[in-house]
mmCIF file of C-alpha atoms in Angstrom:
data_model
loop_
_atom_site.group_PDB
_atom_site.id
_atom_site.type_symbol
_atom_site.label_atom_id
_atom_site.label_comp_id
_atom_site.label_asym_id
_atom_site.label_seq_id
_atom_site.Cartn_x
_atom_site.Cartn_y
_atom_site.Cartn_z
ATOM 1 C CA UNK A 210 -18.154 9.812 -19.521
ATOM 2 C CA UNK A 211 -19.753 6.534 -19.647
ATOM 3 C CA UNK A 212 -22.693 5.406 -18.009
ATOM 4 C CA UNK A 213 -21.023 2.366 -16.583
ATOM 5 C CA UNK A 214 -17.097 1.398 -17.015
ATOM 6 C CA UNK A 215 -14.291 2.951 -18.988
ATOM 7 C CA UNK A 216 -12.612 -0.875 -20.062
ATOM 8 C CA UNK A 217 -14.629 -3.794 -19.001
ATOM 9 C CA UNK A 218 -13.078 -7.310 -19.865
ATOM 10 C CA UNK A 219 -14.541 -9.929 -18.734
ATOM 11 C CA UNK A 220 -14.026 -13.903 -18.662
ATOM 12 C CA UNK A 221 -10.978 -15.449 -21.074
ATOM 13 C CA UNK A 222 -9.616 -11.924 -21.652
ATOM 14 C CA UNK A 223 -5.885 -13.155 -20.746
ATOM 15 C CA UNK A 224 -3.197 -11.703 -21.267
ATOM 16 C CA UNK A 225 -4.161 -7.651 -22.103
ATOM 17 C CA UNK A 226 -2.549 -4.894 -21.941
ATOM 18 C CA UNK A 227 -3.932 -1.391 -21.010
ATOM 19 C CA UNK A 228 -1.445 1.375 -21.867
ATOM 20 C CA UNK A 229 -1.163 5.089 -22.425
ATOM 21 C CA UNK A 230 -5.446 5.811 -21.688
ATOM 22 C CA UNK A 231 -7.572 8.478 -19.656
ATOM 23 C CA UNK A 232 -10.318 6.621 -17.843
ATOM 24 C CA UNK A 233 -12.710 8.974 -16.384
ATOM 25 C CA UNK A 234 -10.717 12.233 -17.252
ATOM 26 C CA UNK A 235 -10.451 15.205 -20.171
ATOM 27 C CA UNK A 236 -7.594 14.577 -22.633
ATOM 28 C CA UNK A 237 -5.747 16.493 -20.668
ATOM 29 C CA UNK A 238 -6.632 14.624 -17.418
ATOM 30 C CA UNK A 239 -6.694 17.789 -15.794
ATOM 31 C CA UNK A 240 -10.551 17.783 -14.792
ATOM 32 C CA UNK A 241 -13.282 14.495 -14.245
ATOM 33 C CA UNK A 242 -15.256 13.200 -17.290
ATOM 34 C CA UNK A 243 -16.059 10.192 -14.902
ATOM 35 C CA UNK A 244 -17.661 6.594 -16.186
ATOM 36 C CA UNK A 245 -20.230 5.660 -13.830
ATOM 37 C CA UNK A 246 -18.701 2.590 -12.682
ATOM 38 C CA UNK A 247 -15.161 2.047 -12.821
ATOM 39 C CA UNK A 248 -12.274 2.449 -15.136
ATOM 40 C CA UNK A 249 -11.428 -0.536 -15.734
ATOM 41 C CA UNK A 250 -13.169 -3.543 -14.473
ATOM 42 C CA UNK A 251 -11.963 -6.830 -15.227
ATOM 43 C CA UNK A 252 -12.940 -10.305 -14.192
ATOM 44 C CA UNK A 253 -11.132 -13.842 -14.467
ATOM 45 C CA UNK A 254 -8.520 -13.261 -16.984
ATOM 46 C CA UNK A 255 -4.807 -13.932 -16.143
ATOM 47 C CA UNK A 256 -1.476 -11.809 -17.413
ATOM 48 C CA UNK A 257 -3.465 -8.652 -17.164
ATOM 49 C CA UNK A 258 -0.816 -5.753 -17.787
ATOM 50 C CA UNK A 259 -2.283 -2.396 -16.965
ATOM 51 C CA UNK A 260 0.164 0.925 -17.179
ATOM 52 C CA UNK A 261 3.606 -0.787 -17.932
ATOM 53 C CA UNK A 262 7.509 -0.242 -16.375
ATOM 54 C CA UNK A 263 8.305 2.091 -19.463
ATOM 55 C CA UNK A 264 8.193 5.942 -20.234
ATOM 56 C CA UNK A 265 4.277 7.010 -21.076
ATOM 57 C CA UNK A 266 2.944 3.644 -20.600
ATOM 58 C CA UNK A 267 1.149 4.230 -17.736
ATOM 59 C CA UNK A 268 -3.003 5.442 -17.487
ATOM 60 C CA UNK A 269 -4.808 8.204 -15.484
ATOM 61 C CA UNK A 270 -7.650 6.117 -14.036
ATOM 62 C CA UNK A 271 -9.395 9.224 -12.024
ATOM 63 C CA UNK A 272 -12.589 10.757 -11.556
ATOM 64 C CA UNK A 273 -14.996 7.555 -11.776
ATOM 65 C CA UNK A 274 -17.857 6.609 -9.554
ATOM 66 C CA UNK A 275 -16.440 3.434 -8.005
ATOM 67 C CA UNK A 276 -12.789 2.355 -8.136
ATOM 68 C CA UNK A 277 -10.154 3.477 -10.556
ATOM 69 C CA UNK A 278 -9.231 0.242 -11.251
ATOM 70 C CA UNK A 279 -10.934 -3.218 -10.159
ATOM 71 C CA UNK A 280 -8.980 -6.231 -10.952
ATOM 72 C CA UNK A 281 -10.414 -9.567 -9.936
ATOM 73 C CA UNK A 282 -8.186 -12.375 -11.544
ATOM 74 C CA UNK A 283 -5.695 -14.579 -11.053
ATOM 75 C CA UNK A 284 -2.127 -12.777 -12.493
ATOM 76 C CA UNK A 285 -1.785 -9.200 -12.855
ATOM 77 C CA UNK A 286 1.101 -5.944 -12.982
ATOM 78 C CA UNK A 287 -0.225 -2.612 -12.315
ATOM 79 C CA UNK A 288 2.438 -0.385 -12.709
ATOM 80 C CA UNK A 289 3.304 3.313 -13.183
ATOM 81 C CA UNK A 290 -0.883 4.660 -12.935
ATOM 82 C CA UNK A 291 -2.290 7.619 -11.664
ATOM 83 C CA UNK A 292 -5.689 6.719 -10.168
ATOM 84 C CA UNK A 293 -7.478 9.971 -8.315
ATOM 85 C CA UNK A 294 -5.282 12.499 -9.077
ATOM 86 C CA UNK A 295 -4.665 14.043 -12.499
ATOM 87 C CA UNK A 296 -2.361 13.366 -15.103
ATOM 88 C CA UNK A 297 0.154 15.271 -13.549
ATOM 89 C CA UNK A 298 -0.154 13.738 -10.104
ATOM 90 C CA UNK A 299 -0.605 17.215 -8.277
ATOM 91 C CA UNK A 300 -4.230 17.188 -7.567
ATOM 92 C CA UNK A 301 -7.214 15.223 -6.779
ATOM 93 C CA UNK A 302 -9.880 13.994 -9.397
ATOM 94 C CA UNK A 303 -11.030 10.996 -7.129
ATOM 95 C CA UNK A 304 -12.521 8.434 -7.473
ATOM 96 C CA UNK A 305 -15.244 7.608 -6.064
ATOM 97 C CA UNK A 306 -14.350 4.135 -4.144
ATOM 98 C CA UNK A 307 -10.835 3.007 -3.945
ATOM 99 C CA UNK A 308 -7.989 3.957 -6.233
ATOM 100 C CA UNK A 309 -7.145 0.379 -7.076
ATOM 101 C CA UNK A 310 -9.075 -2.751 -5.910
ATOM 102 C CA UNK A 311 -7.446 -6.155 -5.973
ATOM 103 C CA UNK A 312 -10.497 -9.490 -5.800
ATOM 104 C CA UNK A 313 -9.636 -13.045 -5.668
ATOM 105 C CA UNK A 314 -6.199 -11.887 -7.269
ATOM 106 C CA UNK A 315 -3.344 -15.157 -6.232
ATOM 107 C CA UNK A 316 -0.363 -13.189 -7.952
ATOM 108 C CA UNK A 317 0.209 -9.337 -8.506
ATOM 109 C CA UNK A 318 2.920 -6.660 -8.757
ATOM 110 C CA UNK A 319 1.751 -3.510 -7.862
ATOM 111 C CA UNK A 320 4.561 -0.773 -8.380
ATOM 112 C CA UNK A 321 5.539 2.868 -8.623
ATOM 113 C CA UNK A 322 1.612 3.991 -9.411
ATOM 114 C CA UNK A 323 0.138 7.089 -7.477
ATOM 115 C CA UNK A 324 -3.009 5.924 -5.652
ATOM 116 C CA UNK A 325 -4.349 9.076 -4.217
ATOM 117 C CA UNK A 326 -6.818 11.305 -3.894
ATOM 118 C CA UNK A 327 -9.437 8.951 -3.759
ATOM 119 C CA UNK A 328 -12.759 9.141 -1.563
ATOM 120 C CA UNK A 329 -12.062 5.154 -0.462
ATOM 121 C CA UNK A 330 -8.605 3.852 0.446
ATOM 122 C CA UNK A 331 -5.732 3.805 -1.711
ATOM 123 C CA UNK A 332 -4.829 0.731 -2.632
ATOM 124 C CA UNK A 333 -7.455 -2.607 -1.457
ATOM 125 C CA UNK A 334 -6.102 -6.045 -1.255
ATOM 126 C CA UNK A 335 -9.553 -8.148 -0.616
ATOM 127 C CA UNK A 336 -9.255 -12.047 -0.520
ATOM 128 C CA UNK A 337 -6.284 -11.891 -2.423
ATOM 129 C CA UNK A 338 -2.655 -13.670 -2.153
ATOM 130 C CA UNK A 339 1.215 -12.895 -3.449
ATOM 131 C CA UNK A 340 0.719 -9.257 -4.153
ATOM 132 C CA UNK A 341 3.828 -7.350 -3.553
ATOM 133 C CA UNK A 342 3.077 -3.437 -3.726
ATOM 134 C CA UNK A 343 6.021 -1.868 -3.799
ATOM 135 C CA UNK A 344 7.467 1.872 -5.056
ATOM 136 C CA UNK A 345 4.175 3.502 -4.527
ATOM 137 C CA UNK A 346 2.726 6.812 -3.297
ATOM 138 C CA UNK A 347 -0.020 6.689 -1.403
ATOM 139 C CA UNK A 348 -1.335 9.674 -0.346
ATOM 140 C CA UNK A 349 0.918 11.790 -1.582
ATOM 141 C CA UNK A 350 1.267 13.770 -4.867
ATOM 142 C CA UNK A 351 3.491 12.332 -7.889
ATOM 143 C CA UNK A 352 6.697 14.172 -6.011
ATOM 144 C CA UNK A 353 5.822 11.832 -3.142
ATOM 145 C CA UNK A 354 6.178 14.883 -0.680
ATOM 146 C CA UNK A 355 3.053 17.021 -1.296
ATOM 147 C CA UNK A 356 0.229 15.706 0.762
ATOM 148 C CA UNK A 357 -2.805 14.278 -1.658
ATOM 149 C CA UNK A 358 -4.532 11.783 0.933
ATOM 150 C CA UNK A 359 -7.294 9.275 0.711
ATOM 151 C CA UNK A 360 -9.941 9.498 2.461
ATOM 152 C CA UNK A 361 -9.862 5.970 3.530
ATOM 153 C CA UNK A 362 -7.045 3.534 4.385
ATOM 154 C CA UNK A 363 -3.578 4.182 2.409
ATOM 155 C CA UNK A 364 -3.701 0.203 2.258
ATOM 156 C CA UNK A 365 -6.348 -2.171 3.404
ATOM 157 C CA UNK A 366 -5.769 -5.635 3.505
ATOM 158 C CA UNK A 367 -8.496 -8.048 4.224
ATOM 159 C CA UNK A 368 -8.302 -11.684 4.043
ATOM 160 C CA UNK A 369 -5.799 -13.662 1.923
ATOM 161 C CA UNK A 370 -2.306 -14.727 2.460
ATOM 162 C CA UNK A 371 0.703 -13.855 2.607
ATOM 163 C CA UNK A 372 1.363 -9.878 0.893
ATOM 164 C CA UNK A 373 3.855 -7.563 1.063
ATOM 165 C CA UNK A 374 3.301 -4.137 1.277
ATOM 166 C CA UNK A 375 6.708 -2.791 0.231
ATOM 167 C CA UNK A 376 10.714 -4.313 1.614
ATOM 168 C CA UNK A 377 13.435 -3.903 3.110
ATOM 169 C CA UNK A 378 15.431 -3.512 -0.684
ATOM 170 C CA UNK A 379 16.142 -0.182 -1.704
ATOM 171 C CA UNK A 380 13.506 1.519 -3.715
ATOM 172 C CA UNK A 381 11.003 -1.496 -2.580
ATOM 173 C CA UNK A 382 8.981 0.555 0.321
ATOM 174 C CA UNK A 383 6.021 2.659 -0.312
ATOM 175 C CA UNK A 384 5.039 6.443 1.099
ATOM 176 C CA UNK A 385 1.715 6.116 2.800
ATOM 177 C CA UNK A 386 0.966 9.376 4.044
ATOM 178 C CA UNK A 387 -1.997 11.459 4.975
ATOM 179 C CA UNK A 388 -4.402 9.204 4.206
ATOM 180 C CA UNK A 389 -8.238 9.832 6.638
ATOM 181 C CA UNK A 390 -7.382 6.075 8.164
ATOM 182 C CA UNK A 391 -5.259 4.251 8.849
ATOM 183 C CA UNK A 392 -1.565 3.881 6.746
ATOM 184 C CA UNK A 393 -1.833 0.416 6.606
ATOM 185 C CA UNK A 394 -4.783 -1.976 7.779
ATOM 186 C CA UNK A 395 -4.541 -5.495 8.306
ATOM 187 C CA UNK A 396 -8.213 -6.799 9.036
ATOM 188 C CA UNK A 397 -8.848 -10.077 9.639
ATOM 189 C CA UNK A 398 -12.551 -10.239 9.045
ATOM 190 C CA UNK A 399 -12.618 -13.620 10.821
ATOM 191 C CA UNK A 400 -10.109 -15.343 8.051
ATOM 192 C CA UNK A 401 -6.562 -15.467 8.014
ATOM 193 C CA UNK A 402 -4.717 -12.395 7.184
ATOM 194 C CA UNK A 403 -1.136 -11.977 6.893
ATOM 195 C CA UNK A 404 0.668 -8.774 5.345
ATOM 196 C CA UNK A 405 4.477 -8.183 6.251
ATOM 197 C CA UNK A 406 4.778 -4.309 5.698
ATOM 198 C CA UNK A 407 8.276 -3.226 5.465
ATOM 199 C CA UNK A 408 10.623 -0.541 4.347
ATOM 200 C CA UNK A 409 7.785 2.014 4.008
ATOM 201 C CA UNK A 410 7.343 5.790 4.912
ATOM 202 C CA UNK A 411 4.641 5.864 6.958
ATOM 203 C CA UNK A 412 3.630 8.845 8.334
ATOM 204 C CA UNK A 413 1.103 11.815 9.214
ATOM 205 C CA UNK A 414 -2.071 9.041 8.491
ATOM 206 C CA UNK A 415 -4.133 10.319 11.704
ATOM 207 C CA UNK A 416 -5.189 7.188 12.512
ATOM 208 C CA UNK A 417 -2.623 5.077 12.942
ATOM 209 C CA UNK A 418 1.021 4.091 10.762
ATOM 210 C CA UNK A 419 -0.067 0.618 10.958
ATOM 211 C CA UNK A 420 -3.921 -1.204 12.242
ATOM 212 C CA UNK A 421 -4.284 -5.191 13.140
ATOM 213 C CA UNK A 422 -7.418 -5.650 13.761
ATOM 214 C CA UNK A 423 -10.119 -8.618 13.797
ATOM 215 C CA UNK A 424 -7.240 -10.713 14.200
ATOM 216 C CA UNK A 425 -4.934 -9.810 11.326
ATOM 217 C CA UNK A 426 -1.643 -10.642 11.255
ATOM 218 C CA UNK A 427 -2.580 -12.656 14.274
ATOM 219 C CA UNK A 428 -2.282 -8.639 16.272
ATOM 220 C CA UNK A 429 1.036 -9.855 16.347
ATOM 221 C CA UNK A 430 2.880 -7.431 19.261
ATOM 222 C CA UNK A 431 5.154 -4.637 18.888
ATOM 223 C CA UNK A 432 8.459 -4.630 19.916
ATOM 224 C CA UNK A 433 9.541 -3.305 22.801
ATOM 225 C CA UNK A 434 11.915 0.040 23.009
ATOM 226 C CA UNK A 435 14.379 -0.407 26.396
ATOM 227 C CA UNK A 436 17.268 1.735 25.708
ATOM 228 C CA UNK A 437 18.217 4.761 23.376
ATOM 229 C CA UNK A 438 21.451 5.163 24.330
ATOM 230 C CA UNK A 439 22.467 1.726 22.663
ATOM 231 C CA UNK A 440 19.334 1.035 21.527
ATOM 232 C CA UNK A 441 17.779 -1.830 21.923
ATOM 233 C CA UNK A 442 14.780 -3.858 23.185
ATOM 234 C CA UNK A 443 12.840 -7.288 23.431
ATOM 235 C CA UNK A 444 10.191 -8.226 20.799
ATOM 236 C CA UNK A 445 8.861 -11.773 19.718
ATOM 237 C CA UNK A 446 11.856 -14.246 19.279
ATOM 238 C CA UNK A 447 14.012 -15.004 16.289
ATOM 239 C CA UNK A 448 11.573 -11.806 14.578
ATOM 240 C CA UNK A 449 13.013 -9.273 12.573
ATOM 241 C CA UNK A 450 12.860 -5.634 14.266
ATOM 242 C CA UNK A 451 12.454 -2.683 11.348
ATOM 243 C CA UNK A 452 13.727 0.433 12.987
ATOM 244 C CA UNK A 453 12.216 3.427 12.028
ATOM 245 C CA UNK A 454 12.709 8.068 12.597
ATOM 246 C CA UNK A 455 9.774 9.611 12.790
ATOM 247 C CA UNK A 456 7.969 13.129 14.322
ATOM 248 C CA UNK A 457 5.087 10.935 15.924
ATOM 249 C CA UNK A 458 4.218 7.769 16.474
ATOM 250 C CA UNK A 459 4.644 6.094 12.668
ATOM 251 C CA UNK A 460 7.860 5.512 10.819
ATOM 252 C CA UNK A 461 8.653 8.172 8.388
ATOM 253 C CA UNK A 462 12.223 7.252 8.061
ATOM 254 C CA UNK A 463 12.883 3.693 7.568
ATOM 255 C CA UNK A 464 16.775 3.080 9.412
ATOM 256 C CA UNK A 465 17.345 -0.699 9.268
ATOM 257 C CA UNK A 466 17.015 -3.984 10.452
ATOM 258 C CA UNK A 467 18.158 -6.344 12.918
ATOM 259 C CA UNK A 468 16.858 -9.308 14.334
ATOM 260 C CA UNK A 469 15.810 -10.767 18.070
ATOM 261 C CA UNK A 470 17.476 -13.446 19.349
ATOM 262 C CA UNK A 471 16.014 -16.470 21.052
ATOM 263 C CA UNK A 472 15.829 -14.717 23.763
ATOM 264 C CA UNK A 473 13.528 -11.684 22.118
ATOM 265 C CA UNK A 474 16.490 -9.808 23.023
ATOM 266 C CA UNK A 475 17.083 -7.149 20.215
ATOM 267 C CA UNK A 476 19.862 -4.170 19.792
ATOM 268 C CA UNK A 477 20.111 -1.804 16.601
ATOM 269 C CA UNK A 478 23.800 -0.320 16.295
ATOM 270 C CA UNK A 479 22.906 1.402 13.078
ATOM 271 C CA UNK A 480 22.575 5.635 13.026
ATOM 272 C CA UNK A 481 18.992 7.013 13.655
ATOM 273 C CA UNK A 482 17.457 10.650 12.113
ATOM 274 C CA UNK A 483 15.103 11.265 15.321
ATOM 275 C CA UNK A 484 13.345 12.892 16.779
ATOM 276 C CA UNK A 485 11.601 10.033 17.882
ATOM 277 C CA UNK A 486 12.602 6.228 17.327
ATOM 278 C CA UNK A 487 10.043 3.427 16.707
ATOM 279 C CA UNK A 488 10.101 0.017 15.682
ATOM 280 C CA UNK A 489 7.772 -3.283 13.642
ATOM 281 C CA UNK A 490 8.432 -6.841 14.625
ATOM 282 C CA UNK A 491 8.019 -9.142 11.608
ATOM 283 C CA UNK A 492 7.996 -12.917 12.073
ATOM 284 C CA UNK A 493 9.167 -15.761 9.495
ATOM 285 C CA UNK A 494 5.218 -16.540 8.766
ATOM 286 C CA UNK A 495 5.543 -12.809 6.909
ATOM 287 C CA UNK A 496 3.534 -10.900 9.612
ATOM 288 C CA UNK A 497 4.444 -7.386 10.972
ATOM 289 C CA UNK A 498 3.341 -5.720 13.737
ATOM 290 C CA UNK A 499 1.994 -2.156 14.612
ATOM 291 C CA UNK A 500 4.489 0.218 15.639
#
């Protein structure tokens, strides 16, 4: 219920840890007692630790007027949050920008928080460089089934390089799901962008799963689908090809990977969910294509 931000640290606070708070909720982060800004706000210190990877240690960070978290710094792990949705990760209290924002940040772990519910995107990677997001819901309720969408972007990246938004390791993707935008968007913005964005469930974002635009991740091209029956395809050479299930046109279920040869020529012998099949192309410079 501030007038401006929940936690603001600014300059040589290094190394602080934010555990176990309600930023912008009741005590029982069940209804919004926003701050007018956001909250938490911090700016230039390194080895920030907000939430933690243990039982309780995570915040609610819901309900505020801008973003439920900014962090602009160089180091940081954000890990096991709740930001626009309430303590119990079931229903919206959003925020009123983006769940999480990430400025001028050159190392990050973002993992297993619930960013959604928010009025901006998800999760926003701006200028930014070696954040891996991975184990995340996006759009989705704390079971990571029950649609709780964004109104922006699941993810928006826009300039800095290289990210990863999720992997190929088990328990590594993200669900980014039923967000107003896009799953994932890659915008150039006239800088180089890169983003490889792999192992996710991406699905029901009416936009599109995945968005290069501007020039990010150089609109690197999708792979091409030739065959079901053994299935296979061409897609840029020596890439790796993701192979996805899905209802539509995303990549709900992720199946495994295989990788083009020289040629671009590509085949996928592993089992596949259906209905539909689709595939990402992701090249050694840590770029991934649309669907």
């Amino acid at each position: 219920g501030n007038s401006s931000y929940g936690i603001a640290m600014e300059g040589a606070a290094s190394s602080a840890t934010v555990q176990s708070n309600f930023l912008g909720t009741n005590l029982a982060g069940d209804a919004a007692l926003g701050n007018g800004f956001n909250g938490i706000s911090t700016n230039g210190g390194s080895g920030l630790v907000v939430g933690g990877t243990g039982a309780g240690e995570g915040n609610v960070a819901s309900g505020n007027g801008q973003d439920g978290v900014l962090v602009n710094g160089p180091s940081a792990l954000v890990a096991g949050n709740i930001m626009g949705a309430t303590s119990a990760g079931d229903a919206a209290i959003p925020n009123g920008s983006a769940g999480l924002r990430l400025q001028s940040v050159t190392n990050a772990l973002i993992w297993n928080n619930v960013l959604s519910g928010n009025s901006g995107d998800g999760l926003d990677i701006f200028v930014s460089s070696n954040v891996q997001a991975k184990g995340n819901r996006i759009g989705v309720a704390q079971d990571g089934v029950t649609p709780l969408g964004n109104l922006g972007h699941g993810v928006h990246v826009g300039t800095g390089t290289p990210n990863d938004i999720g992997g190929p390791a088990a328990g590594d993707g993200n669900t980014i799901a039923f967000n107003g935008g896009a799953g994932v968007e890659v915008d150039g913005q006239s800088a180089l962008t890169q983003a490889a964005i792999r192992g996710d469930s991406i699905h029901d974002n009416p936009f599109s799963g995945i968005d290069n635009v501007n020039g990010g991740n150089t609109e690197l091209a999708p792979p091409l689908i030739t065959d079901l029956g053994s299935l296979h395809g061409t897609a840029c050479p020596n890439c790796l090809v993701d192979v996805y299930s899905d209802d539509d046109d995303e990549g709900r279920i992720y199946e495994g990977t295989t990788t083009a040869a020289g040629s671009g020529d590509w085949t996928f012998n592993g089992s596949l969910t259906g209905p539909f099949v689709t595939a990402t192309a992701t090249a050694a410079t840590g770029i991934t294509s649309e669907f």
